[in-house]
Amino acid sequence: MNPLPGFRDFYPETLALRRHIFDRWRAVARRYGFREYDGPPLEPLELYTLKSGDEIVSQLYNFVDKGDRAVALRPEMTPTLARMVGAKHRDYKKPIKWFAIPQLFRYERQQRGRLREHFQFNADIIGATDVTADAELIALAIDTLRSFGLTEQDFVVRVSDRRAWQRHLDELGIPVDNQYAVFQAVDKLEREPLEKTREKIAAMTPRVDEVLAFPKDNLQELLDHLGELKKFCRVDFKIVRGLAYYTGIVWEIHDRKGELRAIAGGGRYDNLLKLISGVDLPALGFGMGDVVLGELLKGRGLLPKLDADLDCYVVIADETLRNAARTVVQQLRDAGVAVDYPLSPAKVSKQFQAAAATGARWAVVIGPEEWPSGEVTLKNLATGSQERIKISDLPERMK
Ligand code: HAM
């Protein structure tokens, strides 16, 4: 029995990597004043058919539950957030700055960097209309990637604006109802043969070349608010985003070499809360996945060495001291030290091998010579140096 295609087993080494990524996400979100929330992984199907867009709806894991409800595993977090904020917005001061790390499910075509489940760092601001909020989110995304050791040589933020795109298509006489179809075609520009994109646009307007001449706008106000971080950004109207609900500035982060799928993407979606919850609040945010990020970190040699994080291994030099050893183990654990010890009798040399395999910094030897005088031998496993110390001093020394 294997896991389903596109689903991952997380063995301890891979889970340690996932936790490394989550820890950084949380730390940077906290620095920016965002609070963590979560919602249900299973939602009413309708939450996504309302406004997420055809592509994501075609990728849904959906079914009818035993109560005859049409339900879907969440493919993205934004509709859930819109529902949650709409229901309780009076309880929170605006702007609301929240983040989440949901596991999301999409029945995607198998390809590099795209799986059928992934974790996504979501950060959103609700109740802010100024471009300063767009800049704040882009800054958060940049600082998040920098916190992993990535630099401007590694990634680029490609910024664009749906309003500039709308003006461009208005000027070409393309009716509003046809504009989203054009956006979907442009969104695929770098992932499909150009001819296919042109065909899709031609179905909406004969002015294909003019559409592909792109809007002209330098997004100066946004870039000004980014200050120093401007060097990470590039105005690029090939970005429109595939999701249907975006209404303003949109952006994606890509690796500089352009080898991988997007690392992150987001933008402003001022109408979604009204549509989902009836509460009219402006909103913006982004999502950053763990899959492409993990590949990029691996490619750049930026994955830290992630061993088991044990502090200490207790070696039982004489089996008659097992109860004594148990007491020491308990004392250390009570003091917050991460401790392991052999569960069955073993030669001392075998126990030291086990200690080395756990990656513990210290070994504490409980031996017949030291024990009667209330002492143990503390050995530094990295340097090999050892000393006899009082059992009562042990927890302090470990810290
Ligand atoms: P998205 O562009 O669909 O946006 O996804 C954001 C990021 O999640 C992508 O750039 C990618 O890193 C990751 N991702 C998406 N699908 C997969 C997949 N199948 N496998 C691996 N990674 C994936 C959204 O989902 C928006 N809801 C983001 C947002 C939040 N906009 C406003 N607030």
Short mmCIF file of C-alpha atoms and ligand atoms in Angstrom, two decimals:
data_model
loop_
_atom_site.label_atom_id
_atom_site.label_comp_id
_atom_site.label_asym_id
_atom_site.label_seq_id
_atom_site.Cartn_x
_atom_site.Cartn_y
_atom_site.Cartn_z
CA MET A 1 0.00 0.00 0.00
CA ASN A 2 1.46 3.36 -1.07
CA PRO A 3 0.21 6.85 -0.32
CA LEU A 4 -2.01 8.31 -3.05
CA PRO A 5 -0.17 10.05 -5.92
CA GLY A 6 0.72 13.60 -4.90
CA PHE A 7 0.42 12.88 -1.15
CA ARG A 8 3.41 12.73 1.18
CA ASP A 9 4.40 10.56 4.12
CA PHE A 10 6.32 12.67 6.59
CA TYR A 11 9.10 10.57 8.13
CA PRO A 12 10.89 12.27 11.04
CA GLU A 13 13.60 13.84 8.82
CA THR A 14 11.03 15.33 6.43
CA LEU A 15 8.81 16.38 9.27
CA ALA A 16 11.79 18.17 10.84
CA LEU A 17 12.20 20.10 7.58
CA ARG A 18 8.50 20.94 7.51
CA ARG A 19 8.74 22.18 11.09
CA HIS A 20 11.79 24.27 10.24
CA ILE A 21 9.75 25.97 7.50
CA PHE A 22 6.69 26.46 9.74
CA ASP A 23 8.85 27.87 12.56
CA ARG A 24 10.29 30.54 10.25
CA TRP A 25 6.86 31.37 8.83
CA ARG A 26 5.46 31.83 12.34
CA ALA A 27 8.44 33.85 13.57
CA VAL A 28 8.32 36.36 10.71
CA ALA A 29 4.50 36.66 10.80
CA ARG A 30 4.78 37.46 14.49
CA ARG A 31 7.39 40.14 13.80
CA TYR A 32 4.90 41.78 11.44
CA GLY A 33 2.08 41.74 13.98
CA PHE A 34 -0.02 38.93 12.46
CA ARG A 35 -2.09 36.54 14.64
CA GLU A 36 -2.60 32.88 13.80
CA TYR A 37 -6.04 31.42 13.03
CA ASP A 38 -7.36 28.20 11.47
CA GLY A 39 -10.60 26.87 10.02
CA PRO A 40 -12.08 23.50 9.00
CA PRO A 41 -10.32 21.41 6.32
CA LEU A 42 -13.73 20.37 4.95
CA GLU A 43 -16.05 23.12 3.73
CA PRO A 44 -19.33 23.50 1.80
CA LEU A 45 -18.58 23.06 -1.91
CA GLU A 46 -20.37 26.32 -2.63
CA LEU A 47 -17.71 28.32 -0.80
CA TYR A 48 -15.38 27.70 -3.77
CA THR A 49 -17.81 27.65 -6.68
CA LEU A 50 -18.86 31.23 -5.82
CA LYS A 51 -15.69 33.01 -6.83
CA SER A 52 -12.43 31.05 -6.78
CA GLY A 53 -12.45 30.45 -10.54
CA ASP A 54 -12.83 27.54 -12.96
CA GLU A 55 -9.34 26.11 -12.64
CA ILE A 56 -9.37 25.58 -8.90
CA VAL A 57 -12.98 24.30 -8.99
CA SER A 58 -11.97 21.70 -11.60
CA GLN A 59 -9.28 20.50 -9.16
CA LEU A 60 -11.53 20.07 -6.12
CA TYR A 61 -11.65 16.97 -3.98
CA ASN A 62 -15.40 17.06 -3.47
CA PHE A 63 -18.11 14.57 -2.54
CA VAL A 64 -21.58 14.32 -1.05
CA ASP A 65 -21.45 13.55 2.68
CA LYS A 66 -23.79 11.23 4.61
CA GLY A 67 -26.10 14.15 5.34
CA ASP A 68 -26.45 14.87 1.60
CA ARG A 69 -24.29 17.98 1.78
CA ALA A 70 -22.02 18.87 -1.15
CA VAL A 71 -18.63 19.32 0.50
CA ALA A 72 -15.00 19.85 -0.58
CA LEU A 73 -11.57 19.58 1.01
CA ARG A 74 -10.22 23.12 1.10
CA PRO A 75 -8.10 23.91 -2.00
CA GLU A 76 -7.19 27.34 -0.62
CA MET A 77 -7.69 29.33 2.58
CA THR A 78 -9.02 32.67 1.34
CA PRO A 79 -12.77 31.82 1.14
CA THR A 80 -12.64 30.34 4.67
CA LEU A 81 -10.97 33.50 5.96
CA ALA A 82 -13.58 35.65 4.20
CA ARG A 83 -16.38 33.67 5.85
CA MET A 84 -14.75 33.74 9.30
CA VAL A 85 -13.98 37.47 9.28
CA GLY A 86 -17.41 38.32 7.88
CA ALA A 87 -19.12 36.44 10.73
CA LYS A 88 -17.17 38.16 13.56
CA HIS A 89 -15.73 41.35 12.10
CA ARG A 90 -17.23 43.49 14.85
CA ASP A 91 -15.09 41.72 17.46
CA TYR A 92 -11.84 42.84 15.84
CA LYS A 93 -10.20 46.20 15.32
CA LYS A 94 -9.33 46.98 11.71
CA PRO A 95 -7.08 46.39 10.02
CA ILE A 96 -7.22 42.71 10.90
CA LYS A 97 -3.83 41.04 10.31
CA TRP A 98 -4.08 37.26 10.45
CA PHE A 99 -2.03 34.31 9.24
CA ALA A 100 -2.58 30.56 8.93
CA ILE A 101 -0.68 27.45 7.84
CA PRO A 102 -3.41 25.19 6.40
CA GLN A 103 -2.93 21.93 4.53
CA LEU A 104 -4.68 22.32 1.18
CA PHE A 105 -5.89 19.78 -1.39
CA ARG A 106 -6.03 20.14 -5.16
CA TYR A 107 -6.37 17.39 -7.73
CA GLU A 108 -3.48 18.77 -9.83
CA ARG A 109 -1.76 17.30 -12.84
CA GLN A 110 1.45 15.78 -11.48
CA GLN A 111 4.47 17.99 -12.14
CA ARG A 112 7.56 19.35 -10.43
CA GLY A 113 6.66 21.57 -7.48
CA ARG A 114 2.95 20.70 -7.61
CA LEU A 115 1.45 18.01 -5.42
CA ARG A 116 -2.12 17.10 -4.50
CA GLU A 117 -1.68 18.33 -0.95
CA HIS A 118 0.55 21.10 0.29
CA PHE A 119 0.92 23.43 3.23
CA GLN A 120 0.52 27.10 2.55
CA PHE A 121 1.55 30.07 4.65
CA ASN A 122 -1.32 32.57 4.28
CA ALA A 123 -1.09 36.14 5.51
CA ASP A 124 -3.98 38.53 4.93
CA ILE A 125 -5.00 42.05 5.93
CA ILE A 126 -8.70 42.94 6.13
CA GLY A 127 -10.05 46.46 6.37
CA ALA A 128 -7.17 48.36 4.74
CA THR A 129 -7.52 50.29 1.48
CA ASP A 130 -4.14 52.02 1.21
CA VAL A 131 -1.33 50.76 -0.98
CA THR A 132 0.79 50.72 2.19
CA ALA A 133 -0.99 47.45 3.06
CA ASP A 134 0.01 45.88 -0.26
CA ALA A 135 3.58 46.95 0.45
CA GLU A 136 3.41 45.53 4.00
CA LEU A 137 2.43 42.10 2.66
CA ILE A 138 5.09 42.07 -0.03
CA ALA A 139 7.64 43.08 2.61
CA LEU A 140 6.45 40.23 4.84
CA ALA A 141 6.84 37.73 1.99
CA ILE A 142 10.33 39.02 1.13
CA ASP A 143 11.47 38.94 4.76
CA THR A 144 10.09 35.43 5.12
CA LEU A 145 12.25 34.21 2.25
CA ARG A 146 15.25 36.16 3.55
CA SER A 147 14.87 34.47 6.93
CA PHE A 148 15.73 31.17 5.21
CA GLY A 149 18.94 32.67 3.81
CA LEU A 150 17.56 33.38 0.31
CA THR A 151 18.72 36.62 -1.36
CA GLU A 152 17.79 38.83 -4.33
CA GLN A 153 19.92 36.50 -6.44
CA ASP A 154 17.52 33.68 -5.63
CA PHE A 155 14.04 35.16 -6.08
CA VAL A 156 12.09 38.02 -7.60
CA VAL A 157 8.70 39.53 -6.73
CA ARG A 158 6.81 40.19 -9.95
CA VAL A 159 4.18 42.87 -9.31
CA SER A 160 1.22 43.73 -11.49
CA ASP A 161 -2.24 45.27 -11.17
CA ARG A 162 -5.62 43.91 -12.25
CA ARG A 163 -6.97 47.48 -12.51
CA ALA A 164 -4.30 48.39 -15.07
CA TRP A 165 -5.22 45.20 -16.92
CA GLN A 166 -8.92 46.10 -16.81
CA ARG A 167 -8.23 49.60 -18.17
CA HIS A 168 -6.10 48.05 -20.92
CA LEU A 169 -8.86 45.62 -21.92
CA ASP A 170 -11.56 48.36 -21.61
CA GLU A 171 -9.57 50.48 -24.06
CA LEU A 172 -9.48 47.55 -26.47
CA GLY A 173 -13.26 47.31 -26.21
CA ILE A 174 -13.30 43.90 -24.49
CA PRO A 175 -16.49 43.65 -22.40
CA VAL A 176 -16.05 43.13 -18.64
CA ASP A 177 -17.70 39.71 -18.88
CA ASN A 178 -14.97 38.48 -21.23
CA GLN A 179 -12.06 39.92 -19.28
CA TYR A 180 -11.63 37.09 -16.79
CA ALA A 181 -11.26 34.60 -19.65
CA VAL A 182 -8.44 36.78 -21.00
CA PHE A 183 -6.82 36.87 -17.54
CA GLN A 184 -6.94 33.08 -17.36
CA ALA A 185 -5.24 32.84 -20.75
CA VAL A 186 -2.54 35.37 -19.78
CA ASP A 187 -2.00 33.55 -16.46
CA LYS A 188 -0.96 30.46 -18.46
CA LEU A 189 1.35 32.42 -20.78
CA GLU A 190 4.53 30.93 -19.34
CA ARG A 191 3.19 27.41 -18.94
CA GLU A 192 1.58 26.86 -22.34
CA PRO A 193 2.67 27.23 -25.98
CA LEU A 194 2.12 30.84 -27.11
CA GLU A 195 -0.18 29.65 -29.90
CA LYS A 196 -2.59 28.17 -27.37
CA THR A 197 -2.71 31.42 -25.38
CA ARG A 198 -3.30 33.40 -28.59
CA GLU A 199 -6.14 31.09 -29.58
CA LYS A 200 -7.83 31.55 -26.22
CA ILE A 201 -7.55 35.33 -26.46
CA ALA A 202 -8.73 35.27 -30.07
CA ALA A 203 -11.95 33.63 -28.88
CA MET A 204 -12.62 36.83 -26.89
CA THR A 205 -11.26 39.55 -29.23
CA PRO A 206 -9.54 39.86 -32.61
CA ARG A 207 -7.04 42.34 -31.07
CA VAL A 208 -4.69 39.65 -29.76
CA ASP A 209 -1.41 41.52 -30.40
CA GLU A 210 -2.70 44.58 -28.63
CA VAL A 211 -3.78 42.53 -25.60
CA LEU A 212 -0.30 40.99 -25.48
CA ALA A 213 1.34 44.43 -25.68
CA PHE A 214 0.42 44.58 -21.97
CA PRO A 215 -0.79 47.54 -19.88
CA LYS A 216 1.60 50.45 -19.34
CA ASP A 217 1.93 51.42 -15.70
CA ASN A 218 4.99 51.64 -13.48
CA LEU A 219 3.25 50.97 -10.14
CA GLN A 220 5.47 53.73 -8.73
CA GLU A 221 3.44 54.35 -5.58
CA LEU A 222 3.72 50.72 -4.49
CA LEU A 223 7.44 50.56 -5.23
CA ASP A 224 8.02 53.80 -3.30
CA HIS A 225 6.41 52.29 -0.22
CA LEU A 226 8.72 49.30 -0.46
CA GLY A 227 11.82 51.47 0.00
CA GLU A 228 14.95 49.31 0.31
CA LEU A 229 13.01 46.17 -0.61
CA LYS A 230 12.32 47.56 -4.09
CA LYS A 231 15.42 45.73 -5.34
CA PHE A 232 13.58 42.43 -4.88
CA CYS A 233 10.69 43.56 -7.12
CA ARG A 234 9.99 43.95 -10.83
CA VAL A 235 6.86 45.32 -12.53
CA ASP A 236 5.66 42.52 -14.79
CA PHE A 237 2.23 42.46 -16.43
CA LYS A 238 2.60 38.83 -17.46
CA ILE A 239 1.33 38.28 -13.91
CA VAL A 240 -2.48 38.49 -13.59
CA ARG A 241 -3.14 35.53 -11.21
CA GLY A 242 -5.53 32.72 -12.06
CA LEU A 243 -7.99 33.09 -9.20
CA ALA A 244 -11.14 35.03 -10.08
CA TYR A 245 -11.53 37.24 -7.01
CA TYR A 246 -8.56 39.61 -7.34
CA THR A 247 -9.39 43.29 -7.89
CA GLY A 248 -6.17 45.32 -7.55
CA ILE A 249 -2.44 44.86 -7.14
CA VAL A 250 -1.45 41.22 -7.72
CA TRP A 251 1.99 39.63 -7.46
CA GLU A 252 3.90 36.39 -7.53
CA ILE A 253 7.32 35.37 -6.30
CA HIS A 254 9.44 33.22 -8.60
CA ASP A 255 12.94 31.80 -8.42
CA ARG A 256 15.33 34.04 -10.41
CA LYS A 257 16.31 31.24 -12.76
CA GLY A 258 12.67 30.62 -13.61
CA GLU A 259 13.11 26.87 -13.12
CA LEU A 260 10.30 26.29 -10.66
CA ARG A 261 6.61 27.07 -10.33
CA ALA A 262 5.65 30.13 -8.27
CA ILE A 263 6.90 30.21 -4.68
CA ALA A 264 4.10 32.55 -3.57
CA GLY A 265 1.23 34.56 -4.98
CA GLY A 266 -1.38 37.00 -3.80
CA GLY A 267 -3.07 40.33 -4.17
CA ARG A 268 -6.03 42.48 -3.31
CA TYR A 269 -9.57 41.03 -3.36
CA ASP A 270 -11.90 43.83 -2.26
CA ASN A 271 -15.21 42.16 -3.22
CA LEU A 272 -14.84 38.63 -1.85
CA LEU A 273 -15.96 39.30 1.73
CA LYS A 274 -19.15 40.95 0.53
CA LEU A 275 -19.86 38.07 -1.80
CA ILE A 276 -19.24 35.34 0.79
CA SER A 277 -20.41 36.98 4.02
CA GLY A 278 -22.43 40.02 2.99
CA VAL A 279 -19.98 42.25 4.88
CA ASP A 280 -18.27 44.80 2.67
CA LEU A 281 -14.62 44.94 3.72
CA PRO A 282 -11.53 45.43 1.57
CA ALA A 283 -8.95 42.65 1.81
CA LEU A 284 -5.60 41.49 0.51
CA GLY A 285 -3.19 38.66 1.16
CA PHE A 286 -0.89 36.01 -0.20
CA GLY A 287 -0.14 32.30 -0.02
CA MET A 288 3.34 30.71 0.02
CA GLY A 289 3.61 26.94 -0.43
CA ASP A 290 6.01 24.57 1.31
CA VAL A 291 6.77 22.45 -1.78
CA VAL A 292 8.53 24.87 -4.12
CA LEU A 293 10.16 26.62 -1.16
CA GLY A 294 11.56 23.28 0.07
CA GLU A 295 12.96 22.52 -3.40
CA LEU A 296 14.54 25.95 -3.67
CA LEU A 297 16.17 25.66 -0.24
CA LYS A 298 17.50 22.23 -1.12
CA GLY A 299 18.85 23.49 -4.46
CA ARG A 300 20.67 26.37 -2.75
CA GLY A 301 22.07 24.18 0.04
CA LEU A 302 20.08 26.12 2.61
CA LEU A 303 18.54 23.19 4.44
CA PRO A 304 19.89 23.04 8.00
CA LYS A 305 21.06 19.72 9.42
CA LEU A 306 18.00 18.49 11.25
CA ASP A 307 18.85 15.75 13.75
CA ALA A 308 16.75 14.34 16.53
CA ASP A 309 16.94 17.04 19.18
CA LEU A 310 17.91 14.99 22.20
CA ASP A 311 19.98 16.67 24.94
CA CYS A 312 21.17 13.66 26.86
CA TYR A 313 21.44 9.86 26.87
CA VAL A 314 21.57 8.05 30.20
CA VAL A 315 23.93 5.06 30.21
CA ILE A 316 23.24 2.32 32.77
CA ALA A 317 26.68 0.88 33.57
CA ASP A 318 25.28 -1.83 35.83
CA GLU A 319 21.81 -3.35 35.47
CA THR A 320 21.31 -3.31 39.30
CA LEU A 321 21.24 0.52 38.96
CA ARG A 322 18.28 0.58 36.54
CA ASN A 323 15.91 2.00 39.18
CA ALA A 324 18.47 4.63 40.13
CA ALA A 325 18.83 5.53 36.46
CA ARG A 326 15.04 5.84 36.12
CA THR A 327 15.05 8.38 38.96
CA VAL A 328 17.75 10.47 37.24
CA VAL A 329 15.89 10.29 33.91
CA GLN A 330 12.72 11.47 35.60
CA GLN A 331 14.50 14.37 37.35
CA LEU A 332 16.03 15.55 34.09
CA ARG A 333 12.77 15.26 32.18
CA ASP A 334 10.98 17.20 34.94
CA ALA A 335 13.61 19.91 34.46
CA GLY A 336 12.76 20.08 30.75
CA VAL A 337 15.82 18.20 29.47
CA ALA A 338 15.22 15.85 26.49
CA VAL A 339 16.47 12.46 27.68
CA ASP A 340 16.51 8.90 26.37
CA TYR A 341 17.91 5.71 27.88
CA PRO A 342 18.05 1.96 27.04
CA LEU A 343 14.82 0.07 27.61
CA SER A 344 16.56 -3.30 27.92
CA PRO A 345 19.93 -4.44 29.31
CA ALA A 346 22.85 -3.74 26.95
CA LYS A 347 26.65 -3.60 27.04
CA VAL A 348 28.02 -0.16 27.93
CA SER A 349 29.75 0.09 24.52
CA LYS A 350 26.40 -0.61 22.79
CA GLN A 351 24.76 2.06 24.91
CA PHE A 352 27.37 4.63 23.85
CA GLN A 353 26.74 3.69 20.23
CA ALA A 354 23.03 4.25 20.79
CA ALA A 355 23.82 7.60 22.44
CA ALA A 356 25.91 8.69 19.43
CA ALA A 357 23.15 7.62 17.02
CA THR A 358 20.59 9.86 18.75
CA GLY A 359 22.78 12.94 18.25
CA ALA A 360 22.63 13.74 21.99
CA ARG A 361 25.15 16.30 23.29
CA TRP A 362 25.69 14.54 26.62
CA ALA A 363 25.87 11.08 28.11
CA VAL A 364 25.21 10.61 31.81
CA VAL A 365 26.72 7.40 33.14
CA ILE A 366 25.08 5.83 36.19
CA GLY A 367 27.83 3.58 37.60
CA PRO A 368 28.42 1.55 40.77
CA GLU A 369 31.47 3.65 41.73
CA GLU A 370 29.85 7.09 41.58
CA TRP A 371 26.31 6.29 42.59
CA PRO A 372 26.88 5.57 46.34
CA SER A 373 28.41 9.06 46.76
CA GLY A 374 25.45 10.69 44.99
CA GLU A 375 27.40 11.31 41.78
CA VAL A 376 27.33 10.44 38.07
CA THR A 377 29.78 10.79 35.19
CA LEU A 378 28.88 13.47 32.68
CA LYS A 379 30.45 12.99 29.28
CA ASN A 380 30.46 15.55 26.48
CA LEU A 381 29.83 13.39 23.40
CA ALA A 382 31.20 15.99 21.00
CA THR A 383 34.60 16.48 22.72
CA GLY A 384 34.86 13.23 24.67
CA SER A 385 35.74 15.09 27.87
CA GLN A 386 34.16 13.80 31.08
CA GLU A 387 33.82 14.68 34.76
CA ARG A 388 32.13 13.44 37.90
CA ILE A 389 29.36 15.67 39.18
CA LYS A 390 26.71 15.66 41.89
CA ILE A 391 23.33 14.34 40.73
CA SER A 392 21.64 17.40 42.21
CA ASP A 393 23.78 19.67 39.95
CA LEU A 394 22.87 17.72 36.81
CA PRO A 395 19.73 19.57 35.61
CA GLU A 396 21.45 22.96 35.99
CA ARG A 397 24.53 21.77 34.06
CA MET A 398 22.37 20.38 31.24
CA LYS A 399 20.74 23.74 30.75
P1 HAM B 1 -2.20 30.19 -5.30
O1 HAM B 1 -1.38 30.95 -6.27
O2 HAM B 1 -3.18 29.24 -5.83
O3 HAM B 1 -2.92 31.26 -4.38
O4 HAM B 1 -1.22 29.42 -4.32
C1 HAM B 1 -0.21 30.10 -3.61
C2 HAM B 1 1.06 29.26 -3.55
O5 HAM B 1 0.77 27.99 -3.01
C3 HAM B 1 1.69 28.96 -4.90
O6 HAM B 1 2.53 30.01 -5.32
C4 HAM B 1 2.48 27.69 -4.59
O7 HAM B 1 3.71 27.99 -3.93
C5 HAM B 1 1.58 27.00 -3.59
N1 HAM B 1 0.76 25.96 -4.26
C6 HAM B 1 -0.43 26.11 -4.87
N2 HAM B 1 -0.87 24.95 -5.37
C7 HAM B 1 0.06 24.02 -5.07
C8 HAM B 1 0.20 22.61 -5.29
N3 HAM B 1 -0.73 21.91 -5.95
N4 HAM B 1 1.31 21.99 -4.84
C9 HAM B 1 2.26 22.67 -4.19
N5 HAM B 1 2.19 23.99 -3.93
C10 HAM B 1 1.11 24.66 -4.36
C11 HAM B 1 -3.86 30.97 -3.43
O8 HAM B 1 -4.12 29.87 -3.05
C12 HAM B 1 -4.49 32.21 -2.81
N6 HAM B 1 -5.62 31.77 -1.98
C13 HAM B 1 -3.46 32.99 -2.01
C14 HAM B 1 -4.02 34.20 -1.36
C15 HAM B 1 -4.19 34.40 -0.01
N7 HAM B 1 -4.49 35.28 -2.00
C16 HAM B 1 -4.94 36.14 -1.08
N8 HAM B 1 -4.76 35.62 0.12
#
